[in-house]
Amino acid sequence: MHLLAKTAITAALVASLSGCIVIGGGDSKGSISYDSDWKKLQTKNAEYIAGLELSENIDSVITDLGLPSLSEAFVEDGKEVRVLYYRTQHVKSDGKTTVDETTPLVFVDGQLKGWGESALGQIR
């Protein structure tokens, strides 16, 4: 009987620990899905970037937009250059953000000097 009691208790514990996981795909009219989250983020980023003013401070941009998808930094002619890449357009559904899906923001000594491919080309 002692073995039977242990078996019953073990079975009850296993049954209580198992759970039910529901994964919903989300429909276009219902819940928010991952798909709509990145679309909202890149739209927000593009709208923010369109309203930028030159000479904005890097800290205020990061505060408003959050951390960039990608970044790089280097020193050129004694000046610190930082390039922050924010996702602004969808290219490939692979779960990764690549440079071609972003807009680069170019900062020199902490001040915004330009954005986009032309600004990036001027520092390279």
CSV table of N, CA and C in Angstrom, one decimal:
chain,number,residue,atom,x,y,z
A,1,MET,N,0.8,-1.2,0.0
A,1,MET,CA,0.0,0.0,0.0
A,1,MET,C,0.9,1.3,0.0
A,2,HIS,N,2.0,1.2,0.6
A,2,HIS,CA,2.9,2.3,0.7
A,2,HIS,C,3.4,2.7,-0.7
A,3,LEU,N,3.7,1.7,-1.6
A,3,LEU,CA,4.1,2.0,-2.9
A,3,LEU,C,2.9,2.6,-3.7
A,4,LEU,N,1.7,2.1,-3.5
A,4,LEU,CA,0.6,2.6,-4.2
A,4,LEU,C,0.3,4.1,-3.8
A,5,ALA,N,0.5,4.4,-2.6
A,5,ALA,CA,0.3,5.8,-2.2
A,5,ALA,C,1.4,6.7,-2.8
A,6,LYS,N,2.6,6.3,-2.8
A,6,LYS,CA,3.7,7.1,-3.5
A,6,LYS,C,3.4,7.3,-5.0
A,7,THR,N,2.9,6.2,-5.6
A,7,THR,CA,2.6,6.3,-7.0
A,7,THR,C,1.5,7.3,-7.3
A,8,ALA,N,0.5,7.2,-6.4
A,8,ALA,CA,-0.7,8.1,-6.6
A,8,ALA,C,-0.3,9.6,-6.4
A,9,ILE,N,0.6,9.8,-5.4
A,9,ILE,CA,1.0,11.2,-5.1
A,9,ILE,C,1.9,11.7,-6.3
A,10,THR,N,2.8,10.8,-6.8
A,10,THR,CA,3.6,11.2,-7.9
A,10,THR,C,2.8,11.5,-9.1
A,11,ALA,N,1.8,10.7,-9.4
A,11,ALA,CA,0.9,11.0,-10.5
A,11,ALA,C,0.1,12.3,-10.4
A,12,ALA,N,-0.3,12.6,-9.2
A,12,ALA,CA,-1.0,13.8,-8.9
A,12,ALA,C,-0.1,15.0,-9.1
A,13,LEU,N,1.1,14.9,-8.7
A,13,LEU,CA,2.1,16.0,-8.9
A,13,LEU,C,2.4,16.2,-10.3
A,14,VAL,N,2.6,15.2,-11.1
A,14,VAL,CA,2.9,15.3,-12.5
A,14,VAL,C,1.8,15.9,-13.2
A,15,ALA,N,0.6,15.5,-12.9
A,15,ALA,CA,-0.6,16.1,-13.6
A,15,ALA,C,-0.8,17.5,-13.2
A,16,SER,N,-0.5,17.9,-12.0
A,16,SER,CA,-0.7,19.3,-11.6
A,16,SER,C,0.4,20.2,-12.2
A,17,LEU,N,1.6,19.7,-12.5
A,17,LEU,CA,2.7,20.4,-13.1
A,17,LEU,C,2.6,20.6,-14.6
A,18,SER,N,1.9,19.7,-15.2
A,18,SER,CA,1.8,19.8,-16.7
A,18,SER,C,0.8,21.0,-16.9
A,19,GLY,N,1.1,21.7,-18.0
A,19,GLY,CA,0.3,22.8,-18.3
A,19,GLY,C,-0.2,22.8,-19.7
A,20,CYS,N,-1.0,23.8,-20.1
A,20,CYS,CA,-1.5,23.9,-21.4
A,20,CYS,C,-0.9,25.1,-22.0
A,21,ILE,N,-0.3,25.0,-23.2
A,21,ILE,CA,0.3,26.2,-23.9
A,21,ILE,C,-0.6,26.4,-25.1
A,22,VAL,N,-1.0,27.6,-25.3
A,22,VAL,CA,-1.8,28.0,-26.4
A,22,VAL,C,-1.0,29.0,-27.2
A,23,ILE,N,-0.8,28.7,-28.5
A,23,ILE,CA,-0.1,29.7,-29.3
A,23,ILE,C,-1.0,30.1,-30.4
A,24,GLY,N,-1.3,31.4,-30.3
A,24,GLY,CA,-2.3,32.0,-31.3
A,24,GLY,C,-1.5,32.7,-32.4
A,25,GLY,N,-2.0,32.5,-33.6
A,25,GLY,CA,-1.4,33.2,-34.7
A,25,GLY,C,-1.8,34.7,-34.8
A,26,GLY,N,-2.8,35.0,-34.2
A,26,GLY,CA,-3.3,36.4,-34.2
A,26,GLY,C,-3.9,36.7,-35.6
A,27,ASP,N,-5.1,37.2,-35.7
A,27,ASP,CA,-5.6,37.6,-37.0
A,27,ASP,C,-5.5,39.1,-37.1
A,28,SER,N,-5.8,39.5,-38.3
A,28,SER,CA,-5.6,40.9,-38.7
A,28,SER,C,-6.6,41.8,-37.9
A,29,LYS,N,-7.7,41.3,-37.3
A,29,LYS,CA,-8.6,42.1,-36.6
A,29,LYS,C,-8.5,42.0,-35.1
A,30,GLY,N,-7.7,40.9,-34.7
A,30,GLY,CA,-7.7,40.6,-33.3
A,30,GLY,C,-6.4,41.1,-32.6
A,31,SER,N,-5.8,40.2,-31.9
A,31,SER,CA,-4.7,40.5,-31.0
A,31,SER,C,-3.5,41.0,-31.8
A,32,ILE,N,-2.6,41.8,-31.0
A,32,ILE,CA,-1.4,42.3,-31.6
A,32,ILE,C,-0.4,41.1,-31.7
A,33,SER,N,0.2,41.0,-32.8
A,33,SER,CA,1.2,40.0,-33.0
A,33,SER,C,2.6,40.5,-33.2
A,34,TYR,N,3.6,39.7,-33.2
A,34,TYR,CA,5.0,40.1,-33.4
A,34,TYR,C,5.1,40.8,-34.7
A,35,ASP,N,4.4,40.4,-35.7
A,35,ASP,CA,4.4,41.0,-37.0
A,35,ASP,C,4.0,42.4,-37.0
A,36,SER,N,3.0,42.8,-36.3
A,36,SER,CA,2.6,44.2,-36.2
A,36,SER,C,3.5,45.0,-35.3
A,37,ASP,N,4.1,44.4,-34.4
A,37,ASP,CA,5.0,45.1,-33.5
A,37,ASP,C,6.2,45.7,-34.2
A,38,TRP,N,6.9,44.9,-35.1
A,38,TRP,CA,8.0,45.4,-35.8
A,38,TRP,C,7.6,46.4,-36.9
A,39,LYS,N,6.4,46.2,-37.4
A,39,LYS,CA,5.9,47.2,-38.4
A,39,LYS,C,5.6,48.6,-37.7
A,40,LYS,N,5.1,48.5,-36.5
A,40,LYS,CA,4.9,49.8,-35.7
A,40,LYS,C,6.2,50.4,-35.4
A,41,LEU,N,7.2,49.6,-35.0
A,41,LEU,CA,8.5,50.1,-34.6
A,41,LEU,C,9.1,50.8,-35.8
A,42,GLN,N,9.2,50.2,-36.9
A,42,GLN,CA,9.8,50.8,-38.0
A,42,GLN,C,9.1,52.0,-38.5
A,43,THR,N,7.8,52.1,-38.4
A,43,THR,CA,7.0,53.3,-38.8
A,43,THR,C,7.3,54.4,-37.8
A,44,LYS,N,7.3,54.1,-36.5
A,44,LYS,CA,7.7,55.1,-35.5
A,44,LYS,C,9.1,55.6,-35.8
A,45,ASN,N,10.0,54.8,-36.1
A,45,ASN,CA,11.4,55.2,-36.3
A,45,ASN,C,11.5,56.1,-37.5
A,46,ALA,N,10.8,55.7,-38.6
A,46,ALA,CA,10.9,56.5,-39.9
A,46,ALA,C,10.2,57.9,-39.6
A,47,GLU,N,9.1,57.9,-38.9
A,47,GLU,CA,8.5,59.2,-38.6
A,47,GLU,C,9.4,60.1,-37.8
A,48,TYR,N,10.0,59.5,-36.8
A,48,TYR,CA,10.9,60.3,-35.9
A,48,TYR,C,12.0,60.9,-36.7
A,49,ILE,N,12.7,60.0,-37.5
A,49,ILE,CA,13.8,60.4,-38.3
A,49,ILE,C,13.5,61.5,-39.2
A,50,ALA,N,12.3,61.5,-39.8
A,50,ALA,CA,11.9,62.5,-40.8
A,50,ALA,C,11.7,63.9,-40.1
A,51,GLY,N,11.5,63.9,-38.8
A,51,GLY,CA,11.4,65.2,-38.1
A,51,GLY,C,12.7,65.6,-37.4
A,52,LEU,N,13.8,64.9,-37.6
A,52,LEU,CA,15.0,65.3,-36.9
A,52,LEU,C,15.6,66.6,-37.4
A,53,GLU,N,16.3,67.3,-36.5
A,53,GLU,CA,17.0,68.5,-36.8
A,53,GLU,C,18.5,68.2,-36.7
A,54,LEU,N,19.3,68.8,-37.6
A,54,LEU,CA,20.7,68.6,-37.5
A,54,LEU,C,21.2,69.2,-36.2
A,55,SER,N,22.3,68.7,-35.7
A,55,SER,CA,22.9,69.1,-34.4
A,55,SER,C,22.2,68.5,-33.2
A,56,GLU,N,21.2,67.7,-33.4
A,56,GLU,CA,20.6,67.1,-32.2
A,56,GLU,C,21.6,66.2,-31.5
A,57,ASN,N,21.4,66.1,-30.2
A,57,ASN,CA,22.4,65.4,-29.3
A,57,ASN,C,22.1,63.9,-29.4
A,58,ILE,N,23.1,63.0,-29.4
A,58,ILE,CA,23.0,61.6,-29.5
A,58,ILE,C,22.2,61.0,-28.4
A,59,ASP,N,22.4,61.6,-27.2
A,59,ASP,CA,21.7,61.1,-26.0
A,59,ASP,C,20.2,61.3,-26.1
A,60,SER,N,19.8,62.4,-26.6
A,60,SER,CA,18.3,62.7,-26.7
A,60,SER,C,17.7,61.8,-27.8
A,61,VAL,N,18.4,61.5,-28.9
A,61,VAL,CA,17.9,60.6,-29.9
A,61,VAL,C,17.7,59.2,-29.3
A,62,ILE,N,18.8,58.7,-28.6
A,62,ILE,CA,18.7,57.4,-28.0
A,62,ILE,C,17.6,57.3,-27.0
A,63,THR,N,17.4,58.4,-26.2
A,63,THR,CA,16.3,58.4,-25.2
A,63,THR,C,14.9,58.3,-25.9
A,64,ASP,N,14.8,59.0,-27.1
A,64,ASP,CA,13.5,58.9,-27.8
A,64,ASP,C,13.3,57.6,-28.6
A,65,LEU,N,14.3,57.2,-29.3
A,65,LEU,CA,14.1,56.0,-30.1
A,65,LEU,C,14.5,54.7,-29.5
A,66,GLY,N,15.3,54.7,-28.4
A,66,GLY,CA,15.8,53.5,-27.8
A,66,GLY,C,17.1,53.1,-28.4
A,67,LEU,N,17.6,52.0,-28.0
A,67,LEU,CA,18.8,51.5,-28.6
A,67,LEU,C,18.7,51.2,-30.1
A,68,PRO,N,19.7,51.4,-30.9
A,68,PRO,CA,19.6,51.1,-32.3
A,68,PRO,C,19.7,49.7,-32.6
A,69,SER,N,19.2,49.3,-33.8
A,69,SER,CA,19.3,47.9,-34.2
A,69,SER,C,20.8,47.5,-34.4
A,70,LEU,N,21.5,48.4,-34.9
A,70,LEU,CA,23.0,48.2,-35.2
A,70,LEU,C,23.7,49.5,-34.9
A,71,SER,N,25.0,49.4,-34.7
A,71,SER,CA,25.8,50.6,-34.5
A,71,SER,C,27.2,50.4,-34.8
A,72,GLU,N,27.9,51.5,-35.0
A,72,GLU,CA,29.4,51.4,-35.2
A,72,GLU,C,30.0,52.7,-34.8
A,73,ALA,N,31.2,52.7,-34.4
A,73,ALA,CA,31.9,53.9,-34.0
A,73,ALA,C,33.4,53.9,-34.3
A,74,PHE,N,33.9,55.0,-34.6
A,74,PHE,CA,35.3,55.1,-34.9
A,74,PHE,C,35.8,56.6,-34.8
A,75,VAL,N,37.1,56.8,-34.8
A,75,VAL,CA,37.7,58.1,-34.7
A,75,VAL,C,38.2,58.5,-36.1
A,76,GLU,N,37.9,59.7,-36.6
A,76,GLU,CA,38.4,60.1,-37.9
A,76,GLU,C,38.8,61.6,-37.7
A,77,ASP,N,40.0,61.9,-38.0
A,77,ASP,CA,40.6,63.2,-37.9
A,77,ASP,C,40.4,63.8,-36.4
A,78,GLY,N,40.6,62.9,-35.5
A,78,GLY,CA,40.5,63.3,-34.1
A,78,GLY,C,39.1,63.5,-33.6
A,79,LYS,N,38.1,63.2,-34.4
A,79,LYS,CA,36.7,63.3,-34.0
A,79,LYS,C,36.0,62.0,-33.9
A,80,GLU,N,35.2,61.8,-32.8
A,80,GLU,CA,34.4,60.6,-32.6
A,80,GLU,C,33.2,60.5,-33.5
A,81,VAL,N,33.2,59.5,-34.3
A,81,VAL,CA,32.0,59.3,-35.3
A,81,VAL,C,31.3,58.1,-34.8
A,82,ARG,N,30.0,58.2,-34.6
A,82,ARG,CA,29.1,57.1,-34.2
A,82,ARG,C,28.0,57.1,-35.3
A,83,VAL,N,27.7,55.9,-35.7
A,83,VAL,CA,26.6,55.6,-36.7
A,83,VAL,C,25.6,54.7,-36.0
A,84,LEU,N,24.4,55.2,-35.8
A,84,LEU,CA,23.3,54.4,-35.2
A,84,LEU,C,22.4,54.0,-36.3
A,85,TYR,N,22.1,52.7,-36.5
A,85,TYR,CA,21.2,52.2,-37.5
A,85,TYR,C,19.8,51.9,-36.9
A,86,TYR,N,18.8,52.5,-37.3
A,86,TYR,CA,17.4,52.3,-36.8
A,86,TYR,C,16.6,51.6,-37.9
A,87,ARG,N,15.9,50.6,-37.6
A,87,ARG,CA,15.1,49.9,-38.6
A,87,ARG,C,14.0,50.8,-39.1
A,88,THR,N,13.9,50.9,-40.4
A,88,THR,CA,12.9,51.8,-41.0
A,88,THR,C,12.2,51.1,-42.2
A,89,GLN,N,12.6,50.0,-42.7
A,89,GLN,CA,12.0,49.4,-43.8
A,89,GLN,C,12.2,47.9,-43.8
A,90,HIS,N,11.2,47.1,-44.3
A,90,HIS,CA,11.3,45.7,-44.3
A,90,HIS,C,11.9,45.2,-45.6
A,91,VAL,N,12.8,44.3,-45.6
A,91,VAL,CA,13.4,43.7,-46.8
A,91,VAL,C,13.1,42.2,-46.9
A,92,LYS,N,13.5,41.5,-45.8
A,92,LYS,CA,13.4,40.1,-45.8
A,92,LYS,C,12.9,39.6,-44.5
A,93,SER,N,12.0,38.6,-44.5
A,93,SER,CA,11.4,38.0,-43.3
A,93,SER,C,12.3,36.9,-42.9
A,94,ASP,N,13.4,37.2,-42.2
A,94,ASP,CA,14.3,36.2,-41.7
A,94,ASP,C,14.5,36.3,-40.2
A,95,GLY,N,13.8,37.2,-39.5
A,95,GLY,CA,13.9,37.4,-38.1
A,95,GLY,C,15.1,38.2,-37.7
A,96,LYS,N,15.9,38.7,-38.6
A,96,LYS,CA,17.1,39.5,-38.3
A,96,LYS,C,16.9,40.9,-39.0
A,97,THR,N,17.5,41.9,-38.3
A,97,THR,CA,17.5,43.2,-38.9
A,97,THR,C,18.9,43.4,-39.5
A,98,THR,N,18.9,43.7,-40.8
A,98,THR,CA,20.2,43.9,-41.5
A,98,THR,C,20.3,45.4,-41.9
A,99,VAL,N,21.5,45.8,-42.3
A,99,VAL,CA,21.8,47.2,-42.6
A,99,VAL,C,20.8,47.8,-43.7
A,100,ASP,N,20.5,46.9,-44.6
A,100,ASP,CA,19.6,47.4,-45.7
A,100,ASP,C,18.2,47.7,-45.2
A,101,GLU,N,17.9,47.3,-44.0
A,101,GLU,CA,16.5,47.5,-43.5
A,101,GLU,C,16.5,48.7,-42.5
A,102,THR,N,17.6,49.4,-42.5
A,102,THR,CA,17.8,50.5,-41.5
A,102,THR,C,18.1,51.9,-42.2
A,103,THR,N,18.0,52.9,-41.4
A,103,THR,CA,18.4,54.2,-41.8
A,103,THR,C,19.6,54.6,-40.8
A,104,PRO,N,20.7,54.9,-41.4
A,104,PRO,CA,21.9,55.3,-40.5
A,104,PRO,C,21.7,56.8,-40.0
A,105,LEU,N,22.0,57.0,-38.8
A,105,LEU,CA,22.1,58.4,-38.2
A,105,LEU,C,23.6,58.6,-37.9
A,106,VAL,N,24.2,59.6,-38.4
A,106,VAL,CA,25.6,59.9,-38.3
A,106,VAL,C,25.8,61.0,-37.3
A,107,PHE,N,26.6,60.7,-36.2
A,107,PHE,CA,26.9,61.7,-35.2
A,107,PHE,C,28.4,61.9,-35.1
A,108,VAL,N,28.8,63.2,-35.1
A,108,VAL,CA,30.2,63.5,-34.9
A,108,VAL,C,30.3,64.3,-33.6
A,109,ASP,N,31.2,63.7,-32.7
A,109,ASP,CA,31.3,64.3,-31.4
A,109,ASP,C,30.0,64.5,-30.7
A,110,GLY,N,29.1,63.5,-30.8
A,110,GLY,CA,27.8,63.6,-30.1
A,110,GLY,C,26.7,64.4,-30.8
A,111,GLN,N,27.0,65.0,-31.9
A,111,GLN,CA,26.0,65.9,-32.6
A,111,GLN,C,25.6,65.3,-33.9
A,112,LEU,N,24.3,65.3,-34.2
A,112,LEU,CA,23.8,64.7,-35.5
A,112,LEU,C,24.3,65.6,-36.6
A,113,LYS,N,25.0,64.9,-37.6
A,113,LYS,CA,25.5,65.6,-38.8
A,113,LYS,C,24.7,65.2,-40.0
A,114,GLY,N,23.9,64.2,-40.0
A,114,GLY,CA,23.1,63.8,-41.1
A,114,GLY,C,22.6,62.4,-40.9
A,115,TRP,N,21.7,62.0,-41.9
A,115,TRP,CA,21.2,60.6,-41.8
A,115,TRP,C,21.0,60.1,-43.3
A,116,GLY,N,20.9,58.8,-43.4
A,116,GLY,CA,20.7,58.3,-44.7
A,116,GLY,C,22.0,57.9,-45.4
A,117,GLU,N,22.0,57.3,-46.5
A,117,GLU,CA,23.1,56.8,-47.2
A,117,GLU,C,24.1,57.9,-47.6
A,118,SER,N,23.6,59.0,-48.0
A,118,SER,CA,24.5,60.1,-48.4
A,118,SER,C,25.3,60.6,-47.3
A,119,ALA,N,24.7,60.7,-46.1
A,119,ALA,CA,25.4,61.2,-44.9
A,119,ALA,C,26.5,60.1,-44.5
A,120,LEU,N,26.1,58.9,-44.6
A,120,LEU,CA,27.1,57.8,-44.3
A,120,LEU,C,28.2,57.8,-45.3
A,121,GLY,N,27.9,58.1,-46.6
A,121,GLY,CA,29.0,58.1,-47.6
A,121,GLY,C,30.0,59.3,-47.4
A,122,GLN,N,29.5,60.4,-46.8
A,122,GLN,CA,30.4,61.5,-46.6
A,122,GLN,C,31.5,61.2,-45.6
A,123,ILE,N,31.2,60.3,-44.7
A,123,ILE,CA,32.2,60.0,-43.6
A,123,ILE,C,33.1,58.8,-44.0
A,124,ARG,N,32.8,58.1,-45.1
A,124,ARG,CA,33.6,57.0,-45.4
A,124,ARG,C,34.6,57.3,-46.5
